[in-house]
PDB file of C-alpha atoms in Angstrom:
ATOM      1  CA  MET L   1     246.583 171.296-104.179  1.00 61.00           C
ATOM      2  CA  ASN L   2     246.049 173.145-107.451  1.00 76.00           C
ATOM      3  CA  TYR L   3     243.008 175.156-108.478  1.00 74.00           C
ATOM      4  CA  ARG L   4     241.668 172.494-110.848  1.00 75.00           C
ATOM      5  CA  LEU L   5     241.556 169.885-108.087  1.00 81.00           C
ATOM      6  CA  VAL L   6     239.749 172.297-105.764  1.00 79.00           C
ATOM      7  CA  VAL L   7     237.140 173.032-108.431  1.00 79.00           C
ATOM      8  CA  MET L   8     236.664 169.317-109.088  1.00 83.00           C
ATOM      9  CA  TYR L   9     236.013 168.571-105.401  1.00 85.00           C
ATOM     10  CA  MET L  10     233.675 171.548-105.208  1.00 86.00           C
ATOM     11  CA  GLU L  11     231.700 170.290-108.215  1.00 86.00           C
ATOM     12  CA  ILE L  12     231.359 166.842-106.655  1.00 88.00           C
ATOM     13  CA  GLY L  13     230.174 168.334-103.356  1.00 89.00           C
ATOM     14  CA  CYS L  14     227.640 170.608-105.074  1.00 90.00           C
ATOM     15  CA  PHE L  15     226.383 167.706-107.182  1.00 91.00           C
ATOM     16  CA  VAL L  16     225.798 165.538-104.086  1.00 93.00           C
ATOM     17  CA  VAL L  17     224.058 168.395-102.264  1.00 93.00           C
ATOM     18  CA  CYS L  18     221.803 169.213-105.223  1.00 93.00           C
ATOM     19  CA  VAL L  19     220.870 165.593-105.871  1.00 93.00           C
ATOM     20  CA  SER L  20     220.000 165.191-102.176  1.00 94.00           C
ATOM     21  CA  GLY L  21     217.794 168.279-102.316  1.00 94.00           C
ATOM     22  CA  TRP L  22     216.135 167.067-105.514  1.00 94.00           C
ATOM     23  CA  ILE L  23     215.359 163.690-103.898  1.00 94.00           C
ATOM     24  CA  LEU L  24     213.827 165.457-100.892  1.00 94.00           C
ATOM     25  CA  VAL L  25     211.602 167.563-103.142  1.00 93.00           C
ATOM     26  CA  CYS L  26     210.514 164.461-105.053  1.00 93.00           C
ATOM     27  CA  SER L  27     209.712 162.643-101.806  1.00 91.00           C
ATOM     28  CA  THR L  28     207.210 165.327-100.814  1.00 91.00           C
ATOM     29  CA  MET L  29     204.953 164.189-103.648  1.00 89.00           C
ATOM     30  CA  SER L  30     204.269 160.928-101.804  1.00 86.00           C
ATOM     31  CA  ILE L  31     204.096 162.438 -98.304  1.00 86.00           C
ATOM     32  CA  GLU L  32     200.459 162.819 -97.297  1.00 84.00           C
ATOM     33  CA  MET L  33     200.929 165.082 -94.288  1.00 85.00           C
ATOM     34  CA  TRP L  34     201.390 168.573 -95.669  1.00 88.00           C
ATOM     35  CA  THR L  35     198.712 169.840 -93.298  1.00 88.00           C
ATOM     36  CA  TRP L  36     197.194 168.116 -90.296  1.00 82.00           C
ATOM     37  CA  SER L  37     194.572 168.697 -87.625  1.00 82.00           C
ATOM     38  CA  GLU L  38     193.381 166.651 -84.630  1.00 76.00           C
ATOM     39  CA  VAL L  39     189.827 166.431 -83.348  1.00 70.00           C
ATOM     40  CA  TYR L  40     189.097 165.027 -79.896  1.00 62.00           C
ATOM     41  CA  SER L  41     185.643 163.486 -80.035  1.00 56.00           C
ATOM     42  CA  MET L  42     185.914 161.337 -76.900  1.00 53.00           C
ATOM     43  CA  VAL L  43     188.377 160.753 -74.102  1.00 56.00           C
ATOM     44  CA  LEU L  44     190.065 157.753 -75.714  1.00 55.00           C
ATOM     45  CA  THR L  45     189.132 158.372 -79.334  1.00 63.00           C
ATOM     46  CA  THR L  46     190.741 160.993 -81.544  1.00 65.00           C
ATOM     47  CA  SER L  47     190.593 161.690 -85.231  1.00 75.00           C
ATOM     48  CA  GLN L  48     193.345 163.207 -87.269  1.00 80.00           C
ATOM     49  CA  TYR L  49     192.853 164.926 -90.593  1.00 82.00           C
ATOM     50  CA  PHE L  50     195.783 165.458 -92.959  1.00 82.00           C
ATOM     51  CA  SER L  51     196.109 166.303 -96.617  1.00 84.00           C
ATOM     52  CA  ASN L  52     198.465 167.356 -99.393  1.00 85.00           C
ATOM     53  CA  LEU L  53     198.057 168.737-102.892  1.00 86.00           C
ATOM     54  CA  TRP L  54     196.522 165.556-104.234  1.00 86.00           C
ATOM     55  CA  LYS L  55     194.310 163.900-101.601  1.00 85.00           C
ATOM     56  CA  ASP L  56     192.658 164.222 -98.197  1.00 83.00           C
ATOM     57  CA  CYS L  57     193.063 161.609 -95.462  1.00 84.00           C
ATOM     58  CA  ILE L  58     191.645 160.766 -92.045  1.00 83.00           C
ATOM     59  CA  SER L  59     192.842 158.410 -89.324  1.00 82.00           C
ATOM     60  CA  ASP L  60     191.720 157.419 -85.850  1.00 77.00           C
ATOM     61  CA  SER L  61     193.493 156.412 -82.679  1.00 73.00           C
ATOM     62  CA  SER L  62     193.503 152.740 -83.694  1.00 73.00           C
ATOM     63  CA  GLY L  63     195.858 153.516 -86.607  1.00 72.00           C
ATOM     64  CA  VAL L  64     193.367 152.933 -89.421  1.00 77.00           C
ATOM     65  CA  SER L  65     193.545 155.620 -92.101  1.00 78.00           C
ATOM     66  CA  ASP L  66     191.532 156.275 -95.193  1.00 80.00           C
ATOM     67  CA  CYS L  67     192.527 158.607 -98.052  1.00 82.00           C
ATOM     68  CA  LYS L  68     190.424 160.067-100.790  1.00 82.00           C
ATOM     69  CA  VAL L  69     191.772 161.640-103.944  1.00 82.00           C
ATOM     70  CA  ILE L  70     190.483 165.109-104.693  1.00 80.00           C
ATOM     71  CA  PRO L  71     187.612 164.365-107.073  1.00 75.00           C
ATOM     72  CA  SER L  72     187.636 167.457-109.266  1.00 73.00           C
ATOM     73  CA  LEU L  73     190.641 169.367-110.508  1.00 73.00           C
ATOM     74  CA  LEU L  74     188.626 172.271-111.867  1.00 75.00           C
ATOM     75  CA  ALA L  75     186.906 172.765-108.522  1.00 73.00           C
ATOM     76  CA  LEU L  76     190.224 173.509-106.791  1.00 77.00           C
ATOM     77  CA  ASN L  77     191.471 177.010-106.164  1.00 81.00           C
ATOM     78  CA  TRP L  78     194.080 178.545-108.453  1.00 85.00           C
ATOM     79  CA  ASP L  79     196.765 178.510-105.748  1.00 85.00           C
ATOM     80  CA  ILE L  80     196.679 174.703-105.486  1.00 87.00           C
ATOM     81  CA  HIS L  81     197.147 174.431-109.252  1.00 88.00           C
ATOM     82  CA  MET L  82     200.024 176.913-109.055  1.00 90.00           C
ATOM     83  CA  CYS L  83     201.793 174.910-106.327  1.00 90.00           C
ATOM     84  CA  ARG L  84     201.375 171.710-108.316  1.00 90.00           C
ATOM     85  CA  ALA L  85     202.792 173.262-111.464  1.00 92.00           C
ATOM     86  CA  LEU L  86     205.757 174.776-109.637  1.00 93.00           C
ATOM     87  CA  ILE L  87     206.702 171.524-107.912  1.00 93.00           C
ATOM     88  CA  ILE L  88     206.445 169.466-111.107  1.00 93.00           C
ATOM     89  CA  THR L  89     208.505 172.092-112.939  1.00 94.00           C
ATOM     90  CA  SER L  90     211.074 171.962-110.155  1.00 94.00           C
ATOM     91  CA  ILE L  91     211.413 168.186-110.461  1.00 94.00           C
ATOM     92  CA  ILE L  92     211.801 168.266-114.257  1.00 94.00           C
ATOM     93  CA  VAL L  93     214.295 171.152-114.278  1.00 94.00           C
ATOM     94  CA  GLY L  94     216.299 169.510-111.480  1.00 93.00           C
ATOM     95  CA  LEU L  95     216.526 166.304-113.522  1.00 93.00           C
ATOM     96  CA  PHE L  96     217.987 168.195-116.493  1.00 93.00           C
ATOM     97  CA  GLY L  97     220.365 169.984-114.128  1.00 91.00           C
ATOM     98  CA  SER L  98     221.656 166.641-112.830  1.00 91.00           C
ATOM     99  CA  ILE L  99     222.336 165.433-116.373  1.00 91.00           C
ATOM    100  CA  LEU L 100     224.165 168.610-117.372  1.00 90.00           C
ATOM    101  CA  VAL L 101     226.324 168.758-114.255  1.00 89.00           C
ATOM    102  CA  LEU L 102     227.155 165.054-114.559  1.00 88.00           C
ATOM    103  CA  VAL L 103     228.339 165.623-118.146  1.00 87.00           C
ATOM    104  CA  GLY L 104     230.262 168.834-117.443  1.00 82.00           C
ATOM    105  CA  MET L 105     232.114 167.853-114.266  1.00 83.00           C
ATOM    106  CA  LYS L 106     235.880 167.466-114.466  1.00 79.00           C
ATOM    107  CA  CYS L 107     235.909 164.021-112.877  1.00 78.00           C
ATOM    108  CA  THR L 108     233.661 162.466-115.544  1.00 77.00           C
ATOM    109  CA  LYS L 109     235.700 163.588-118.607  1.00 69.00           C
ATOM    110  CA  ILE L 110     232.715 163.195-120.944  1.00 72.00           C
ATOM    111  CA  GLY L 111     232.729 166.609-122.626  1.00 62.00           C
ATOM    112  CA  GLY L 112     235.355 168.333-124.734  1.00 69.00           C
ATOM    113  CA  SER L 113     237.651 171.114-123.595  1.00 77.00           C
ATOM    114  CA  GLU L 114     237.809 172.640-120.119  1.00 77.00           C
ATOM    115  CA  ILE L 115     235.917 175.771-121.180  1.00 82.00           C
ATOM    116  CA  ALA L 116     233.139 173.737-122.840  1.00 82.00           C
ATOM    117  CA  ASN L 117     232.746 171.582-119.740  1.00 82.00           C
ATOM    118  CA  ALA L 118     232.629 174.679-117.548  1.00 84.00           C
ATOM    119  CA  LYS L 119     229.817 176.117-119.670  1.00 87.00           C
ATOM    120  CA  VAL L 120     227.842 172.880-119.412  1.00 87.00           C
ATOM    121  CA  THR L 121     228.354 172.846-115.646  1.00 88.00           C
ATOM    122  CA  PHE L 122     227.213 176.466-115.461  1.00 90.00           C
ATOM    123  CA  ALA L 123     224.001 175.559-117.304  1.00 90.00           C
ATOM    124  CA  GLY L 124     223.406 172.654-114.915  1.00 90.00           C
ATOM    125  CA  GLY L 125     223.975 174.884-111.887  1.00 91.00           C
ATOM    126  CA  MET L 126     221.478 177.417-113.208  1.00 92.00           C
ATOM    127  CA  ASN L 127     218.933 174.609-113.677  1.00 94.00           C
ATOM    128  CA  TYR L 128     219.469 173.556-110.078  1.00 94.00           C
ATOM    129  CA  LEU L 129     219.029 177.146-108.940  1.00 93.00           C
ATOM    130  CA  LEU L 130     215.810 177.522-110.938  1.00 94.00           C
ATOM    131  CA  SER L 131     214.529 174.209-109.586  1.00 93.00           C
ATOM    132  CA  GLY L 132     215.175 175.287-106.006  1.00 93.00           C
ATOM    133  CA  LEU L 133     213.482 178.646-106.534  1.00 94.00           C
ATOM    134  CA  CYS L 134     210.353 177.041-108.036  1.00 94.00           C
ATOM    135  CA  SER L 135     209.974 174.553-105.193  1.00 93.00           C
ATOM    136  CA  MET L 136     210.753 177.175-102.556  1.00 94.00           C
ATOM    137  CA  ILE L 137     208.016 179.456-103.914  1.00 94.00           C
ATOM    138  CA  ALA L 138     205.494 176.584-103.895  1.00 93.00           C
ATOM    139  CA  PHE L 139     206.242 175.372-100.355  1.00 93.00           C
ATOM    140  CA  SER L 140     206.506 178.884 -98.954  1.00 93.00           C
ATOM    141  CA  TYR L 141     203.211 179.959-100.462  1.00 93.00           C
ATOM    142  CA  TYR L 142     201.457 176.808 -99.240  1.00 91.00           C
ATOM    143  CA  GLY L 143     202.876 177.149 -95.725  1.00 90.00           C
ATOM    144  CA  ASN L 144     202.002 180.839 -95.554  1.00 91.00           C
ATOM    145  CA  LYS L 145     198.445 180.053 -96.634  1.00 89.00           C
ATOM    146  CA  VAL L 146     198.063 177.466 -93.838  1.00 88.00           C
ATOM    147  CA  ARG L 147     199.499 179.917 -91.290  1.00 88.00           C
ATOM    148  CA  ALA L 148     197.219 182.756 -92.402  1.00 88.00           C
ATOM    149  CA  GLU L 149     194.108 180.565 -92.185  1.00 84.00           C
ATOM    150  CA  PHE L 150     195.077 179.274 -88.748  1.00 85.00           C
ATOM    151  CA  GLN L 151     195.652 182.763 -87.323  1.00 84.00           C
ATOM    152  CA  ASP L 152     192.591 184.339 -88.953  1.00 81.00           C
ATOM    153  CA  PRO L 153     189.812 184.663 -86.349  1.00 80.00           C
ATOM    154  CA  ASN L 154     187.163 185.052 -89.055  1.00 82.00           C
ATOM    155  CA  PHE L 155     188.042 181.751 -90.739  1.00 77.00           C
ATOM    156  CA  ARG L 156     185.170 179.367 -89.872  1.00 76.00           C
ATOM    157  CA  ALA L 157     186.291 176.196 -91.620  1.00 73.00           C
ATOM    158  CA  ARG L 158     188.584 173.570 -90.128  1.00 76.00           C
ATOM    159  CA  LYS L 159     191.973 174.964 -89.256  1.00 80.00           C
ATOM    160  CA  PHE L 160     195.101 173.016 -90.116  1.00 82.00           C
ATOM    161  CA  GLU L 161     198.735 173.236 -89.137  1.00 86.00           C
ATOM    162  CA  ILE L 162     201.868 172.897 -91.227  1.00 89.00           C
ATOM    163  CA  GLY L 163     202.879 169.272 -91.707  1.00 87.00           C
ATOM    164  CA  VAL L 164     206.167 167.453 -92.173  1.00 89.00           C
ATOM    165  CA  GLY L 165     205.942 167.509 -95.984  1.00 90.00           C
ATOM    166  CA  VAL L 166     206.313 171.293 -96.145  1.00 92.00           C
ATOM    167  CA  TYR L 167     209.354 171.243 -93.860  1.00 93.00           C
ATOM    168  CA  ILE L 168     211.035 168.557 -95.954  1.00 93.00           C
ATOM    169  CA  GLY L 169     210.283 170.611 -99.054  1.00 93.00           C
ATOM    170  CA  TRP L 170     211.893 173.673 -97.496  1.00 94.00           C
ATOM    171  CA  GLY L 171     215.025 171.696 -96.684  1.00 93.00           C
ATOM    172  CA  GLY L 172     215.297 170.218-100.192  1.00 93.00           C
ATOM    173  CA  SER L 173     214.724 173.612-101.818  1.00 94.00           C
ATOM    174  CA  THR L 174     217.451 175.171 -99.682  1.00 94.00           C
ATOM    175  CA  LEU L 175     219.921 172.478-100.711  1.00 94.00           C
ATOM    176  CA  LEU L 176     219.078 173.006-104.382  1.00 93.00           C
ATOM    177  CA  ILE L 177     219.506 176.773-104.166  1.00 94.00           C
ATOM    178  CA  VAL L 178     222.798 176.669-102.240  1.00 93.00           C
ATOM    179  CA  GLY L 179     224.363 173.898-104.327  1.00 92.00           C
ATOM    180  CA  GLY L 180     223.239 175.381-107.643  1.00 92.00           C
ATOM    181  CA  LEU L 181     224.488 178.852-106.716  1.00 92.00           C
ATOM    182  CA  ILE L 182     227.971 177.672-105.683  1.00 90.00           C
ATOM    183  CA  CYS L 183     228.295 175.428-108.741  1.00 88.00           C
ATOM    184  CA  SER L 184     227.246 178.263-111.058  1.00 89.00           C
ATOM    185  CA  ILE L 185     229.729 180.711-109.522  1.00 88.00           C
ATOM    186  CA  PHE L 186     232.727 178.403-109.915  1.00 84.00           C
ATOM    187  CA  ALA L 187     231.720 177.354-113.430  1.00 85.00           C
ATOM    188  CA  TRP L 188     231.164 180.974-114.496  1.00 85.00           C
ATOM    189  CA  LYS L 189     234.602 182.008-113.244  1.00 81.00           C
ATOM    190  CA  GLU L 190     236.278 179.232-115.181  1.00 75.00           C
ATOM    191  CA  GLY L 191     234.175 179.220-118.349  1.00 67.00           C
ATOM    192  CA  CYS L 192     233.443 182.894-119.003  1.00 67.00           C
ATOM    193  CA  GLN L 193     236.318 184.793-117.410  1.00 60.00           C
ATOM    194  CA  SER L 194     239.035 182.443-118.665  1.00 52.00           C
ATOM    195  CA  ARG L 195     237.820 182.939-122.215  1.00 52.00           C
ATOM    196  CA  SER L 196     238.004 186.728-121.867  1.00 48.00           C
ATOM    197  CA  LYS L 197     241.554 186.475-120.520  1.00 49.00           C
ATOM    198  CA  ASN L 198     242.682 184.359-123.446  1.00 49.00           C
ATOM    199  CA  ILE L 199     241.530 186.971-125.958  1.00 47.00           C
ATOM    200  CA  ARG L 200     244.532 189.192-126.751  1.00 49.00           C
ATOM    201  CA  MET L 201     245.172 192.077-129.082  1.00 44.00           C
ATOM    202  CA  PRO L 202     246.408 191.046-132.527  1.00 48.00           C
ATOM    203  CA  VAL L 203     250.114 191.562-133.185  1.00 47.00           C
ATOM    204  CA  TYR L 204     250.838 193.753-136.208  1.00 46.00           C
ATOM    205  CA  LYS L 205     253.338 192.261-138.632  1.00 52.00           C
ATOM    206  CA  PHE L 206     255.298 194.493-140.967  1.00 45.00           C
ATOM    207  CA  PRO L 207     255.341 193.632-144.655  1.00 51.00           C
ATOM    208  CA  ASP L 208     258.316 191.818-146.104  1.00 50.00           C
ATOM    209  CA  ALA L 209     259.542 194.949-147.925  1.00 50.00           C
ATOM    210  CA  TYR L 210     260.111 196.770-144.632  1.00 48.00           C
ATOM    211  CA  MET L 211     261.840 193.936-142.845  1.00 52.00           C
ATOM    212  CA  ALA L 212     265.625 194.203-142.602  1.00 52.00           C
ATOM    213  CA  SER L 213     267.578 191.284-143.975  1.00 54.00           C
ATOM    214  CA  PRO L 214     269.858 189.560-141.495  1.00 55.00           C
ATOM    215  CA  ALA L 215     273.549 190.426-141.722  1.00 56.00           C
ATOM    216  CA  LYS L 216     275.757 187.830-143.341  1.00 57.00           C
ATOM    217  CA  LYS L 217     278.667 186.565-141.330  1.00 57.00           C
ATOM    218  CA  ILE L 218     281.973 186.024-143.185  1.00 57.00           C
ATOM    219  CA  TYR L 219     284.423 183.483-141.848  1.00 52.00           C
ATOM    220  CA  ILE L 220     288.155 183.402-142.811  1.00 55.00           C
ATOM    221  CA  PRO L 221     290.032 180.114-142.735  1.00 56.00           C
ATOM    222  CA  VAL L 222     292.893 179.767-140.281  1.00 51.00           C
ATOM    223  CA  SER L 223     295.423 179.130-143.028  1.00 53.00           C
ATOM    224  CA  THR L 224     294.557 182.382-144.784  1.00 53.00           C
ATOM    225  CA  ALA L 225     294.833 184.274-141.536  1.00 48.00           C
ATOM    226  CA  LEU L 226     298.306 182.841-140.878  1.00 49.00           C
ATOM    227  CA  THR L 227     299.606 183.734-144.343  1.00 51.00           C
ATOM    228  CA  ASP L 228     298.373 187.301-144.005  1.00 50.00           C
ATOM    229  CA  GLY L 229     300.553 187.922-140.965  1.00 49.00           C
ATOM    230  CA  GLY L 230     298.493 186.217-138.259  1.00 47.00           C
ATOM    231  CA  ASP L 231     295.643 188.695-138.301  1.00 48.00           C
ATOM    232  CA  SER L 232     292.658 186.374-138.105  1.00 45.00           C
ATOM    233  CA  ARG L 233     290.160 189.181-137.726  1.00 46.00           C
ATOM    234  CA  LYS L 234     290.448 190.442-141.325  1.00 45.00           C
ATOM    235  CA  SER L 235     287.381 189.981-143.500  1.00 46.00           C
ATOM    236  CA  LYS L 236     286.970 189.547-147.180  1.00 46.00           C
ATOM    237  CA  THR L 237     286.016 193.192-147.496  1.00 47.00           C
ATOM    238  CA  SER L 238     289.424 194.267-146.163  1.00 46.00           C
ATOM    239  CA  LYS L 239     291.059 191.800-148.540  1.00 46.00           C
ATOM    240  CA  SER L 240     289.187 193.201-151.499  1.00 46.00           C
ATOM    241  CA  SER L 241     290.094 196.749-150.472  1.00 46.00           C
ATOM    242  CA  SER L 242     293.782 195.852-150.275  1.00 47.00           C
ATOM    243  CA  GLU L 243     293.875 194.487-153.837  1.00 48.00           C
ATOM    244  CA  PRO L 244     293.744 197.949-155.583  1.00 47.00           C
ATOM    245  CA  ARG L 245     296.538 199.193-153.292  1.00 48.00           C
ATOM    246  CA  SER L 246     298.849 196.321-154.310  1.00 47.00           C
ATOM    247  CA  SER L 247     298.137 196.867-158.017  1.00 49.00           C
ATOM    248  CA  ARG L 248     298.799 200.620-157.581  1.00 47.00           C
ATOM    249  CA  SER L 249     302.139 200.018-155.857  1.00 48.00           C
ATOM    250  CA  SER L 250     303.254 197.597-158.583  1.00 49.00           C
ATOM    251  CA  SER L 251     302.418 200.134-161.296  1.00 50.00           C
ATOM    252  CA  MET L 252     304.385 202.833-159.487  1.00 48.00           C
ATOM    253  CA  ALA L 253     307.409 200.518-159.251  1.00 45.00           C
ATOM    254  CA  ILE L 254     307.289 199.845-163.002  1.00 45.00           C
ATOM    255  CA  ASN L 255     307.128 203.572-163.823  1.00 48.00           C
ATOM    256  CA  SER L 256     310.071 204.357-161.595  1.00 44.00           C
ATOM    257  CA  PHE L 257     312.093 201.556-163.206  1.00 42.00           C
ATOM    258  CA  ASN L 258     311.384 202.914-166.689  1.00 44.00           C
ATOM    259  CA  ALA L 259     312.408 206.424-165.604  1.00 40.00           C
ATOM    260  CA  TYR L 260     315.644 205.036-164.216  1.00 42.00           C
ATOM    261  CA  VAL L 261     316.408 203.251-167.455  1.00 43.00           C
TER     262      VAL L 261
END
């Protein structure tokens, strides 16, 4: 199994994990039991109070429940507004992260080159990581506030306990953080480091005036080599050098003939 196939399977796994975490965070918006408290008024009759960031509810032992939306937004404390803003930001950023990772994954083949897809996947992983951090801050702050009020002996109002919505939010935030972090690490290794490895030092090329011309090879036919006494390794340069010697010997023969006459 090559490295590309491993990265592709890892991207698919991180995408599934992050989408699951994002769905869990979105589901907490409709869950009414972020905090709950029971009141025993009679032996067979109990009342249960529960609420979330948007409304307060009450139910009795017969199963009948009634919810009331918080009437005034400006009358709420600043921490409730902060938790609302963080959770909505987490949902929006997680949606953009899903789109980016879906485009940049190797199995979809929607983007361009491998490096461009890795950069898109890295951006999607960072969006997932930011989404998980925003939701984790909101759920952790809300849960810590409920715990502090419950353990404070000077708190005179009704005391609540942490409900199932906060626990689901913690689980979804953890999945977003883990999946986004792993996806970002693999995409950063492939997109950023591979580009730095491909950058090399430029090769200096000498000008044409300083480049040596290739040596010319001279071939002698077989017939010429046979007529010259079978020496096939003679070149044209040796032939040209032997021509002055033959002319010199012929001139010396003519002079000696004239002296004899």
